[in-house]
Short mmCIF file of C-alpha atoms in Angstrom, two decimals:
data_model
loop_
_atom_site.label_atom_id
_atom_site.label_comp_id
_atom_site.label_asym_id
_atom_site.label_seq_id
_atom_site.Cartn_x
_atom_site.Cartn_y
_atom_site.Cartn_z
CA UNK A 1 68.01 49.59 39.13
CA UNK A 2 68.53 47.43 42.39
CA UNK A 3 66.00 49.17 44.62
CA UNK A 4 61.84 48.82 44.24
CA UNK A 5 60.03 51.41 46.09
CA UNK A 6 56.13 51.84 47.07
CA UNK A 7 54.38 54.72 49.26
CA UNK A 8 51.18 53.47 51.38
CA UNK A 9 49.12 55.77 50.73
CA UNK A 10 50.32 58.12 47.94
CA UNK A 11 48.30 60.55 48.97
CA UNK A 12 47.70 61.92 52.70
CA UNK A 13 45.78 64.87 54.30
CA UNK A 14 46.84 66.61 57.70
CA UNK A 15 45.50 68.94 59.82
CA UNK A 16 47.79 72.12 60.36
CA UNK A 17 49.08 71.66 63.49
CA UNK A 18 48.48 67.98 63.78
CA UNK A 19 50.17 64.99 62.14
CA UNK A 20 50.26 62.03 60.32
CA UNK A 21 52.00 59.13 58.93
CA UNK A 22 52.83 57.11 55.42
CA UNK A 23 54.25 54.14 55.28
CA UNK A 24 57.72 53.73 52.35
CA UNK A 25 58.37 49.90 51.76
CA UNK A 26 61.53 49.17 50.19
CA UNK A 27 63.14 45.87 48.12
CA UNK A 28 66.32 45.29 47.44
CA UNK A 29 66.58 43.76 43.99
CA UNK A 30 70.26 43.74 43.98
CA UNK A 31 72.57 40.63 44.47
CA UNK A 32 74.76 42.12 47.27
CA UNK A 33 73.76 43.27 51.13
CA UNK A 34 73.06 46.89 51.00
CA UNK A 35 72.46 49.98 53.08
CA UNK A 36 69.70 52.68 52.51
CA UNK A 37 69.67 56.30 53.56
CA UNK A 38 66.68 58.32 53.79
CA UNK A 39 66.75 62.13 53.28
CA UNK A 40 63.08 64.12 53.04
CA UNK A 41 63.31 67.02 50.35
CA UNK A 42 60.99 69.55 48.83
CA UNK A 43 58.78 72.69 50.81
CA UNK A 44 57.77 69.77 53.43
CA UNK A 45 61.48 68.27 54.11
CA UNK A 46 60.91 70.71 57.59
CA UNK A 47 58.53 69.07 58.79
CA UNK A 48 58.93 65.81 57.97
CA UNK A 49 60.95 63.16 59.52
CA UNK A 50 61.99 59.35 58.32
CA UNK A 51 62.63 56.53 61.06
CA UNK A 52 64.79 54.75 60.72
CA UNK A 53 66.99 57.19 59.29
CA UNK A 54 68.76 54.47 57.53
CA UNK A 55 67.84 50.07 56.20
CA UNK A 56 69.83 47.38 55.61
CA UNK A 57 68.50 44.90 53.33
CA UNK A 58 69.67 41.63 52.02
CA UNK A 59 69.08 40.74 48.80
CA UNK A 60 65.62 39.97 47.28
CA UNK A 61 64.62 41.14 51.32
CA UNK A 62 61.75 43.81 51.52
CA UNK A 63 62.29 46.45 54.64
CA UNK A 64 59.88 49.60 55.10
CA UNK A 65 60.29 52.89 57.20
CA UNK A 66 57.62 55.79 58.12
CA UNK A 67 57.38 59.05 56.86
CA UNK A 68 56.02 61.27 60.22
CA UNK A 69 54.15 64.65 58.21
CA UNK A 70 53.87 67.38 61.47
CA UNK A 71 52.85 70.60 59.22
CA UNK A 72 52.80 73.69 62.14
CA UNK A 73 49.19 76.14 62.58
CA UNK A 74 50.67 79.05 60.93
CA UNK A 75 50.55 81.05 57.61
CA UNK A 76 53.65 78.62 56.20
CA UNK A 77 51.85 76.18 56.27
CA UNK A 78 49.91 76.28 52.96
CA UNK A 79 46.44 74.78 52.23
CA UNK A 80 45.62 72.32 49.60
CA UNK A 81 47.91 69.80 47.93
CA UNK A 82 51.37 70.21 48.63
CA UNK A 83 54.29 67.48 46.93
CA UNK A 84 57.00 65.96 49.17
CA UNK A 85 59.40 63.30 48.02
CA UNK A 86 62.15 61.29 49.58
CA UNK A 87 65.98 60.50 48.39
CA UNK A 88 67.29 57.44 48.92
CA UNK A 89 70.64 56.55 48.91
CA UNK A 90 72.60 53.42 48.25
CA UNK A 91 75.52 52.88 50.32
CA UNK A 92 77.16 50.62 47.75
CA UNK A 93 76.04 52.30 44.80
CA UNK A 94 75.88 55.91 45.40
CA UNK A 95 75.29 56.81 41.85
CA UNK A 96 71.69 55.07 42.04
CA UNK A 97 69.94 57.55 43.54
CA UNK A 98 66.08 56.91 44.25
CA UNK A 99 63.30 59.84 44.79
CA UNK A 100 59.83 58.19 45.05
CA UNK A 101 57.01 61.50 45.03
CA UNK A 102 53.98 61.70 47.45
CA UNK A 103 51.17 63.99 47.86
CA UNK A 104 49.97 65.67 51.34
CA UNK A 105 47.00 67.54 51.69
CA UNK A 106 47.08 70.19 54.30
CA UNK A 107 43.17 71.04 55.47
CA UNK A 108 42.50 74.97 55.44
CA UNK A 109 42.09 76.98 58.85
CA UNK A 110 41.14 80.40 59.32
CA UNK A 111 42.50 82.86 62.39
CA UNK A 112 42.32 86.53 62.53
CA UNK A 113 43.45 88.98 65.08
CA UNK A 114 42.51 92.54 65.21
CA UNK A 115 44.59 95.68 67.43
CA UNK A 116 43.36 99.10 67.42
CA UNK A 117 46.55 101.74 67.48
CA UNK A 118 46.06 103.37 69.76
CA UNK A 119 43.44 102.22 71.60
CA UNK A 120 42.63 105.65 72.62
CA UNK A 121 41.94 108.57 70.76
CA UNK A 122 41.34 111.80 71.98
CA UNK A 123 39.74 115.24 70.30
CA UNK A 124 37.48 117.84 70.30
CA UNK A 125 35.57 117.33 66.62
CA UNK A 126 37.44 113.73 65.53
CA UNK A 127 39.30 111.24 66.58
CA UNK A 128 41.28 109.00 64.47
CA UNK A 129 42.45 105.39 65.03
CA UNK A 130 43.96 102.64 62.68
CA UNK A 131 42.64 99.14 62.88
CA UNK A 132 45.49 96.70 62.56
CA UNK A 133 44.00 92.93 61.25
CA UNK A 134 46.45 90.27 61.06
CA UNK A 135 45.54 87.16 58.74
CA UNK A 136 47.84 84.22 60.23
CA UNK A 137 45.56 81.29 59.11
CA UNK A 138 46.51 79.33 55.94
CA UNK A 139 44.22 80.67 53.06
CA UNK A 140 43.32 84.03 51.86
CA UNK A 141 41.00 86.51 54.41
CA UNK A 142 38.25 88.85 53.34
CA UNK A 143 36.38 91.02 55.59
CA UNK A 144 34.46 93.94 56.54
CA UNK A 145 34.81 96.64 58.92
CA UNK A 146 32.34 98.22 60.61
CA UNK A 147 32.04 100.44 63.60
CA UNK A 148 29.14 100.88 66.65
CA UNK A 149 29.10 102.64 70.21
CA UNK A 150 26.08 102.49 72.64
CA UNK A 151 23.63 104.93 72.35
CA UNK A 152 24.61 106.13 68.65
CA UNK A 153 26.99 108.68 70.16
CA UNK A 154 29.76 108.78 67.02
CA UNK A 155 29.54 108.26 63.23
CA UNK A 156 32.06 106.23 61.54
CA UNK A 157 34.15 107.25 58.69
CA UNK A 158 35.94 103.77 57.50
CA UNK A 159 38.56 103.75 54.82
CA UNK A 160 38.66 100.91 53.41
CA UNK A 161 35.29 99.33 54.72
CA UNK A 162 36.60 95.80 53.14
CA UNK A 163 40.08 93.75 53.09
CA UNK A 164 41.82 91.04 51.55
CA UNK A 165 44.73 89.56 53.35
CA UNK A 166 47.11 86.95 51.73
CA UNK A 167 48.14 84.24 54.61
CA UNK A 168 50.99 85.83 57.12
CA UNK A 169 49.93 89.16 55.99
CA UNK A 170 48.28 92.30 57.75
CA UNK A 171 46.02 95.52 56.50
CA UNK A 172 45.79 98.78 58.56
CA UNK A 173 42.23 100.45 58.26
CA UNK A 174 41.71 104.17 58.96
CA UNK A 175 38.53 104.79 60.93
CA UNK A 176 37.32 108.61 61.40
CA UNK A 177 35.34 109.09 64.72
CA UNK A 178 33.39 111.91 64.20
CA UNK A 179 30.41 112.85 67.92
CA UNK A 180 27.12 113.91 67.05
CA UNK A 181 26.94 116.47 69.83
CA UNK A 182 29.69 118.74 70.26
CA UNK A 183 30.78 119.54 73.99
CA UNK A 184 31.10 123.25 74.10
CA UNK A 185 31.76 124.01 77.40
CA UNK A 186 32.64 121.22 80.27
CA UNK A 187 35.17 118.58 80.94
CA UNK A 188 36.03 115.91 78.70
CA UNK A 189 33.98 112.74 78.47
CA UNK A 190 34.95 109.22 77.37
CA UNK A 191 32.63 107.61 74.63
CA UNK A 192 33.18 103.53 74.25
CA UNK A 193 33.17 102.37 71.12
CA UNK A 194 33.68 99.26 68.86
CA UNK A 195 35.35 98.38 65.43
CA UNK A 196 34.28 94.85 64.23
CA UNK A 197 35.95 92.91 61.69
CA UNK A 198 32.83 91.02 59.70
CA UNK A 199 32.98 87.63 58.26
CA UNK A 200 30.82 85.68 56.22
CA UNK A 201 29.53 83.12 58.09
CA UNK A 202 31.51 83.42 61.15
CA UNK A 203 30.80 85.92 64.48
CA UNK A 204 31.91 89.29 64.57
CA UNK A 205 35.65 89.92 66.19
CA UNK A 206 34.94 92.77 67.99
CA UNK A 207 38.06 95.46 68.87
CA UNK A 208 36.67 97.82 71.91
CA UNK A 209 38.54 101.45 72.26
CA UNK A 210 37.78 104.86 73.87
CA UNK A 211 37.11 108.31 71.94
CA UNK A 212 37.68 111.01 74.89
CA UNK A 213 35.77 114.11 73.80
CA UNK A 214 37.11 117.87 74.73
CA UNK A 215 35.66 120.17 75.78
CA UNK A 216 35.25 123.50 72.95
CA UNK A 217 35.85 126.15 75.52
CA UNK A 218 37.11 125.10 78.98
CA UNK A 219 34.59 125.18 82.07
CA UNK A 220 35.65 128.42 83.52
CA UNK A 221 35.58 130.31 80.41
CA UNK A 222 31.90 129.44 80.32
CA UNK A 223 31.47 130.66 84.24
CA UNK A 224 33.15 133.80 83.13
CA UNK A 225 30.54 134.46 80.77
CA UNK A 226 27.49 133.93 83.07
CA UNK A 227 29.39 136.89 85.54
CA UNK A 228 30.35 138.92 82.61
CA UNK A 229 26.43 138.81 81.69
CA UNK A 230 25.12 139.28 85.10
CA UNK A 231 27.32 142.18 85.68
CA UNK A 232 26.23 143.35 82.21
CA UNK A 233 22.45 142.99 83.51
CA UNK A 234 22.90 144.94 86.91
CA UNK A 235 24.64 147.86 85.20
CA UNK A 236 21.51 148.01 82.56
CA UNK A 237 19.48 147.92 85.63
CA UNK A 238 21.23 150.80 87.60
CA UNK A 239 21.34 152.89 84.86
CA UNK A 240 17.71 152.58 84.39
CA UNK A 241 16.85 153.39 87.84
CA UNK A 242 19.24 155.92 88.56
CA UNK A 243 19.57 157.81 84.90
CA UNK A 244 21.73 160.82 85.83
CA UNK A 245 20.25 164.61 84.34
CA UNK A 246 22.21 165.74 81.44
CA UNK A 247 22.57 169.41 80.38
CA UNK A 248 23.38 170.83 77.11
CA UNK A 249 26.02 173.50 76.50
CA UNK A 250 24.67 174.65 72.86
CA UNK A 251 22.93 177.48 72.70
CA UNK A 252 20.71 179.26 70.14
CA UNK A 253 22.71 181.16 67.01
CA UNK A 254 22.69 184.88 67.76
CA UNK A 255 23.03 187.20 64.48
CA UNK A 256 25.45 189.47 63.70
CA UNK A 257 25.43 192.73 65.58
CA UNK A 258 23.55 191.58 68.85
CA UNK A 259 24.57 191.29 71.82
CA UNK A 260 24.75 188.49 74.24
CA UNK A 261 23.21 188.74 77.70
CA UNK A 262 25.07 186.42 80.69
CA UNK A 263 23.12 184.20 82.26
CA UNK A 264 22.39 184.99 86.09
CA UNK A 265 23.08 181.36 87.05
CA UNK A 266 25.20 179.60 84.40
CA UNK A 267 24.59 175.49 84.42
CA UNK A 268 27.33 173.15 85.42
CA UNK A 269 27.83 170.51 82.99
CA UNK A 270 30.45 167.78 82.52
CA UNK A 271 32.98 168.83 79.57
CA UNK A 272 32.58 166.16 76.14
CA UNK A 273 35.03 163.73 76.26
CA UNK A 274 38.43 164.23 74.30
CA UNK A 275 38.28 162.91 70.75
CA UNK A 276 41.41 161.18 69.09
CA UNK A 277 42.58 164.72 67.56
CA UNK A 278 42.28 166.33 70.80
CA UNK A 279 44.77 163.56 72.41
CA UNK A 280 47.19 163.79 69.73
CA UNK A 281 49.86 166.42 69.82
CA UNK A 282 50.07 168.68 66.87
CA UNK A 283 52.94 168.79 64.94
CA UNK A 284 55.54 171.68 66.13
CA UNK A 285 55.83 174.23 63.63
CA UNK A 286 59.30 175.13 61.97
CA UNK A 287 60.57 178.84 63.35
CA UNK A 288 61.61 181.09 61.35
CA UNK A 289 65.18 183.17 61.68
CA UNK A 290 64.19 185.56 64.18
CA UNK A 291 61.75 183.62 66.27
CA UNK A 292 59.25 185.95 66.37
CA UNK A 293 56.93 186.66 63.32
CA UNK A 294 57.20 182.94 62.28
CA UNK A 295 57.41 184.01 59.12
CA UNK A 296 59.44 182.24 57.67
CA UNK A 297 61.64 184.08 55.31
CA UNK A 298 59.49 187.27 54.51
CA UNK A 299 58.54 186.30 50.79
CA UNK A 300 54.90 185.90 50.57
CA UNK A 301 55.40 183.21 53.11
CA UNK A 302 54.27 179.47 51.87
CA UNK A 303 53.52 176.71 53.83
CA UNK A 304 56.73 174.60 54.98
CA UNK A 305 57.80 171.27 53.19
CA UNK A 306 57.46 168.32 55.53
CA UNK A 307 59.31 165.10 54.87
CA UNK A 308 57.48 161.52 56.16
CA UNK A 309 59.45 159.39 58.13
CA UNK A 310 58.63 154.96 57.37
CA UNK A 311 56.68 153.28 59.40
CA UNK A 312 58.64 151.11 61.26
CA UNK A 313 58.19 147.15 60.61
CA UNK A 314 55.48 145.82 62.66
CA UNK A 315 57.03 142.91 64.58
CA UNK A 316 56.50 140.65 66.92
CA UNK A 317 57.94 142.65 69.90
CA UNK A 318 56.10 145.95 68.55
CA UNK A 319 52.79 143.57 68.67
CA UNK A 320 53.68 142.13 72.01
CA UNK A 321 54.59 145.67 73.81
CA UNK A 322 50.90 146.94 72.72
CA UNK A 323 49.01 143.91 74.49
CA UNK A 324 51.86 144.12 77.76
CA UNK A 325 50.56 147.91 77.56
CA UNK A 326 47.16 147.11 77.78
CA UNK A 327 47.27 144.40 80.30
CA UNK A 328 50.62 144.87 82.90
CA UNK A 329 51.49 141.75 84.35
CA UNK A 330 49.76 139.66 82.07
CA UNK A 331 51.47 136.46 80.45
CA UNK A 332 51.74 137.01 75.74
CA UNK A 333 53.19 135.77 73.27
CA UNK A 334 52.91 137.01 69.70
CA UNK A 335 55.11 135.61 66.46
CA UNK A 336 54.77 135.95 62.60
CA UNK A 337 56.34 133.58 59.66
CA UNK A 338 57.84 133.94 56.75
CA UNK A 339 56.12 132.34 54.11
CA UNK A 340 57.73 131.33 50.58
CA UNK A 341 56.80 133.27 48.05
CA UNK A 342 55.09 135.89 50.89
CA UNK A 343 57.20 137.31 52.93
CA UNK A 344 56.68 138.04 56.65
CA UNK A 345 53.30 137.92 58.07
CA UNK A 346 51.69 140.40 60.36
CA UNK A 347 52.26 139.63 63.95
CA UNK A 348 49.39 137.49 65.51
CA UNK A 349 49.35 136.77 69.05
CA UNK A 350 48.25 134.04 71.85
CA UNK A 351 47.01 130.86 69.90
CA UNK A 352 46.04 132.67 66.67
CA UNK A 353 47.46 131.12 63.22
CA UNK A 354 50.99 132.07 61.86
CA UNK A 355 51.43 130.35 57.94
CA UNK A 356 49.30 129.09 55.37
CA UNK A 357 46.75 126.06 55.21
CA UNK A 358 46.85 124.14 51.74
CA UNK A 359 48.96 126.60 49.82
CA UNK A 360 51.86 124.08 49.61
CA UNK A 361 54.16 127.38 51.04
CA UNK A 362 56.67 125.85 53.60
CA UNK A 363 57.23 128.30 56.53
CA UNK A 364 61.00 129.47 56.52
CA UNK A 365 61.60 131.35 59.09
CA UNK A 366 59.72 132.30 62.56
CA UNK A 367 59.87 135.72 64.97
CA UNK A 368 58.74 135.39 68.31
CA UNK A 369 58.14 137.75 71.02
CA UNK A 370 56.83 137.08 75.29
CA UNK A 371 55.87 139.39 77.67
CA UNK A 372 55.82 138.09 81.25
CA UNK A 373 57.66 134.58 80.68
CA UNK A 374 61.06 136.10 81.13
CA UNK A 375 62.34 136.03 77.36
CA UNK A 376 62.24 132.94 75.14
CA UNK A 377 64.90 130.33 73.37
CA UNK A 378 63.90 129.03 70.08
CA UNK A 379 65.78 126.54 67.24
CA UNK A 380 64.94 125.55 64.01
CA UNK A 381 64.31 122.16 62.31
CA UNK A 382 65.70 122.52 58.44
CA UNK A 383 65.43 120.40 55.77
CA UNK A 384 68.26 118.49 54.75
CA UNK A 385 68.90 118.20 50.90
CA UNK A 386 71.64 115.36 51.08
CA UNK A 387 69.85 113.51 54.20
CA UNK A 388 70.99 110.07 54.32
CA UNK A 389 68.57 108.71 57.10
CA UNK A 390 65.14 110.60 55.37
CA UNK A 391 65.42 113.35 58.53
CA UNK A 392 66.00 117.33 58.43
CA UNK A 393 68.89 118.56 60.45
CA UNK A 394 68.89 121.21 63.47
CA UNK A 395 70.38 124.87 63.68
CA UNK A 396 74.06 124.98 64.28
CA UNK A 397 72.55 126.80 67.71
CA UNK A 398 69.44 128.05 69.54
CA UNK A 399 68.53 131.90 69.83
CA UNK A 400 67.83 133.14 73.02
CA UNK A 401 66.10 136.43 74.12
CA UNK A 402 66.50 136.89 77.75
CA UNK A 403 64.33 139.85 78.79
CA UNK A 404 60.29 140.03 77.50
CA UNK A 405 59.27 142.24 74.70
CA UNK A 406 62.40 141.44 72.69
CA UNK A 407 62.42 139.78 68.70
CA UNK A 408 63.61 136.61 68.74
CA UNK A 409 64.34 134.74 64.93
CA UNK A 410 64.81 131.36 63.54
CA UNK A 411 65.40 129.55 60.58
CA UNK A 412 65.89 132.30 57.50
CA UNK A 413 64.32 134.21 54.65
CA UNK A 414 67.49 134.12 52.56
CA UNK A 415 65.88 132.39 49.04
CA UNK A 416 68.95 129.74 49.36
CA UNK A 417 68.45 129.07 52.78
CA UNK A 418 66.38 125.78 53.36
CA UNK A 419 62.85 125.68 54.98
CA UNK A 420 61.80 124.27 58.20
CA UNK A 421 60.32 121.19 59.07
CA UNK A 422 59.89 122.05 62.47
CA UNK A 423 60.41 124.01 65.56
CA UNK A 424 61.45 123.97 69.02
CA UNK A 425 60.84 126.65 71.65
CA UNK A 426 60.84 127.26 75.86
CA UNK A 427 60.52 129.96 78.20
CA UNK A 428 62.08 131.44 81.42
CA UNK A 429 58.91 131.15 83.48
CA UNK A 430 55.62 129.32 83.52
CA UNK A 431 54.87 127.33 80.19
CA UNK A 432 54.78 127.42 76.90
CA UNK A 433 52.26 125.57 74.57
CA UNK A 434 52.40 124.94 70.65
CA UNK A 435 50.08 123.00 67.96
CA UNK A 436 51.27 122.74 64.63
CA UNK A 437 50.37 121.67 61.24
CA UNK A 438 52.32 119.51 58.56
CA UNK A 439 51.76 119.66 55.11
CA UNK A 440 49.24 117.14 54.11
CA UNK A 441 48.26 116.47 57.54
CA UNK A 442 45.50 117.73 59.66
CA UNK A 443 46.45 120.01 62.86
CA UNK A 444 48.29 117.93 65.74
CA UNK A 445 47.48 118.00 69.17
CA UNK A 446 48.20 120.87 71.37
CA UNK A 447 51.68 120.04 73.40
CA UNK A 448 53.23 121.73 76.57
CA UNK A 449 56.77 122.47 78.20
CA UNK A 450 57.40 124.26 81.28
CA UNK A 451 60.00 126.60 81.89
CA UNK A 452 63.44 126.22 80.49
CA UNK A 453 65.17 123.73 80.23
CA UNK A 454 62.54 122.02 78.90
CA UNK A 455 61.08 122.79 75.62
CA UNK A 456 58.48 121.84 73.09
CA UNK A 457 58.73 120.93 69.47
CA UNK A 458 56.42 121.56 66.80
CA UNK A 459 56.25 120.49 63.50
CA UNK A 460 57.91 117.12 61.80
CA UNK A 461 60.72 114.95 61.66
CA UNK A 462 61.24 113.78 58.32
CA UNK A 463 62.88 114.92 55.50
CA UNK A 464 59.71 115.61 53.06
CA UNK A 465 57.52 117.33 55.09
CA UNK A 466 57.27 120.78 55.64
CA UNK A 467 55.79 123.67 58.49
CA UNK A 468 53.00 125.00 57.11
CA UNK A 469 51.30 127.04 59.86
CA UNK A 470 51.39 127.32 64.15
CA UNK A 471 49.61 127.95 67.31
CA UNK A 472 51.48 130.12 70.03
CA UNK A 473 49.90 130.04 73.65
CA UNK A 474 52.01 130.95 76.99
#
């Protein structure tokens, strides 16, 4: 070999982010003038850089070039012992190729940043953010989470309360935000909280959000109930004071054979009030040939056969006509679903559940009635069995009822037919509200559309969830 080699020092350490140099002297032991190129190689050839690029050496002549080490602050940048080598290259004699091996030492750091998503959460009984921590220092992270507010307004539910994160890599933690007092009736109020990633022998990183806490029952609902009660009171009250006399009609059992004797002046009482027989008409009896005797055919005369008609179904519409009955003017809705392995529901109406919770029975079809919106549109979100992109697909077309108290149906209770996913639905007037529930998930929040053409959808996206049960409100 024509070429002697020698690395000062062998071995370097380096701060991540930093730099440093090592000094590669070179001899040529040849008997001819030669050139020498230098070429870094291995994990560190990135970051490391050789000047001069190239030496010319006479013979028995000793030259030496510098090896500049400039390892970045980031996750790539491994710590502990890492190799690096050089190739040198002969001009005249190619074939003698020369690799002399080193040893850098890159010195450990440590960041960590932390993102709540989304910062915040809102909710009557819960809320629930995700902690995103990203590791992007150079060794392995472990840490603890752990959640505080001021005044010990919320408990913390924190799944998983510990992580370890490999260099470049990030965890998501699930943190349940549960208030100690529930708000009943009110506005909303904003609680400030704080999830901490913990570290041994460092300070806490503290992540600040905001839980805003609903109201159970809005404000007015609760001033309603204070008139309601008041008006309640005064009645109780008048009635007390002014008690109005009450009369009997009975009178004593007289036995058979006597006689009767009229009051000189009979008492003036208010009739009873009509029971439910009273208000329904009877039945009209069948007549008989001539219309007169009723009899019926002049045998003995036995009471006529009567044939039942079937209830008709009880739909939507028929469930949505009875409340319009009872309150003219007013603004319904009422719907039902069909269930597999059920069948159609009975109707419920204005925000009560339609479907199942935990029976793992998609919803496959929906009928939906309004009185005073002006009629309804509605489509269906099916699933998809040779989806390409992990979605569902749409109804070829919506269904639209123009005029209230009217059954309007999507999706399909055919056993072939596929189930839906999801929903979407609007109105001709005012607005109309849905919440939904996904298989597997908890109830979503409660989501609004005015009047047509805008509309609200309900339910999922993807391809393997289903619609398990819904909230109506107009």
């Amino acid at each position: 070999m024509s070429l002697w080699t020698s690395l000062e020092p062998a071995s370097a350490t380096v701060d991540a982010g930093s730099s440093t140099t090592v000094r590669l002297r070179v001899r040529n032991t040849g008997d001819v003038v030669d050139e020498y190129r230098f070429e870094p190689v291995g994990p560190l050839a990135p970051w490391t850089t050789v000047e001069p690029a190239t030496l010319r050496l006479y013979p028995g002549t000793t030259g030496a070039v510098e090896l500049r080490f400039a390892p970045p602050r980031s996750p790539d940048a491994t710590a502990g012992p890492n190799p690096y080598a050089v190739r040198i290259t002969p001009t005249e004699h190619p074939e003698a190729v020369t690799v002399p091996e080193g040893n850098l030492t890159i010195t450990p750091f440590t960041e960590v940043r932390a993102e709540l998503v989304p910062p915040t959460v809102k909710g009557r009984f819960r809320g629930r953010p995700q902690l995103a921590v990203d590791n992007i220092g150079n060794t392995p992270l472990t840490a603890s989470i752990g959640g505080s507010d001021n005044g010990d307004q919320l408990s913390y539910d924190i799944h998983p309360g510990s992580v370890q994160i490999e260099p470049g890599r990030a965890a998501f933690v699930k943190a349940t935000l549960k208030p100690r007092r529930i708000i009943w009736f009110g506005a909303k109020e904003q609680r400030p909280f704080t999830l901490s990633v913990l570290r041994s022998g460092v300070d806490p990183l503290p992540v600040e959000g905001t839980y805003v806490q609903r109201g159970f029952l809005p404000r007015w609902l609760a001033t309603f109930f204070g008139v309601l009660t008041a008006l309640a009171v005064t009645f109780v009250m008048l009635w007390i004071a002014y008690k109005p006399g009450v009369s009997t009609g009975a009178t004593e059992k007289v036995a058979a054979g006597a006689t009767l004797t009229p009051s000189a002046s009979p008492s003036l009482s208010p009739p009873p009030p009509p029971t439910a027989a009273a208000t329904t008409p009877p039945a009209e009896p069948d007549s008989g040939d001539d219309g007169e005797d009723g009899g019926g055919g002049g045998d003995g005369g036995g009471p006529a056969a009567t044939v039942t008609e079937k209830a008709p179904e009880d739909t939507a519409a028929t469930a949505v006509r009875r409340l319009a009955e009872g309150d003219p003017g007013g603004r319904h809705v009422c719907y039902r679903a069909f269930v597999t392995g059920q069948g159609w529901q009975k109707p419920v109406c204005d925000g009560t559940m339609a479907g199942t919770v935990g029976s793992d029975a998609p919803i496959k079809a929906l009928n939906i009635a309004v009185a005073g919106t002006g009629g309804s549109a509605a489509n269906a979100f099916l699933h998809k069995d040779d989806s390409t992109d992990g979605k569902g697909q749409w109804s070829p077309s919506w269904t639209a009822v123009v005029a209230d108290g009217e059954d309007n149906y999507v999706g399909s209770e055919e056993a072939d037919d596929p189930y839906m996913l999801g929903f979407a639905v609007n109105v001709g007037t005012g607005q109309v509200c849905q919440t939904s529930r996904v298989h597997s998930f908890d109830w979503g929040e409660q989501g609004c559309a005015q009047q047509r053409p805008e509309f609200i959808f309900g339910g999922a996206l993807e391809n393997d969830r289903y619609l398990e049960a819904v909230k109506l409100t107009v």
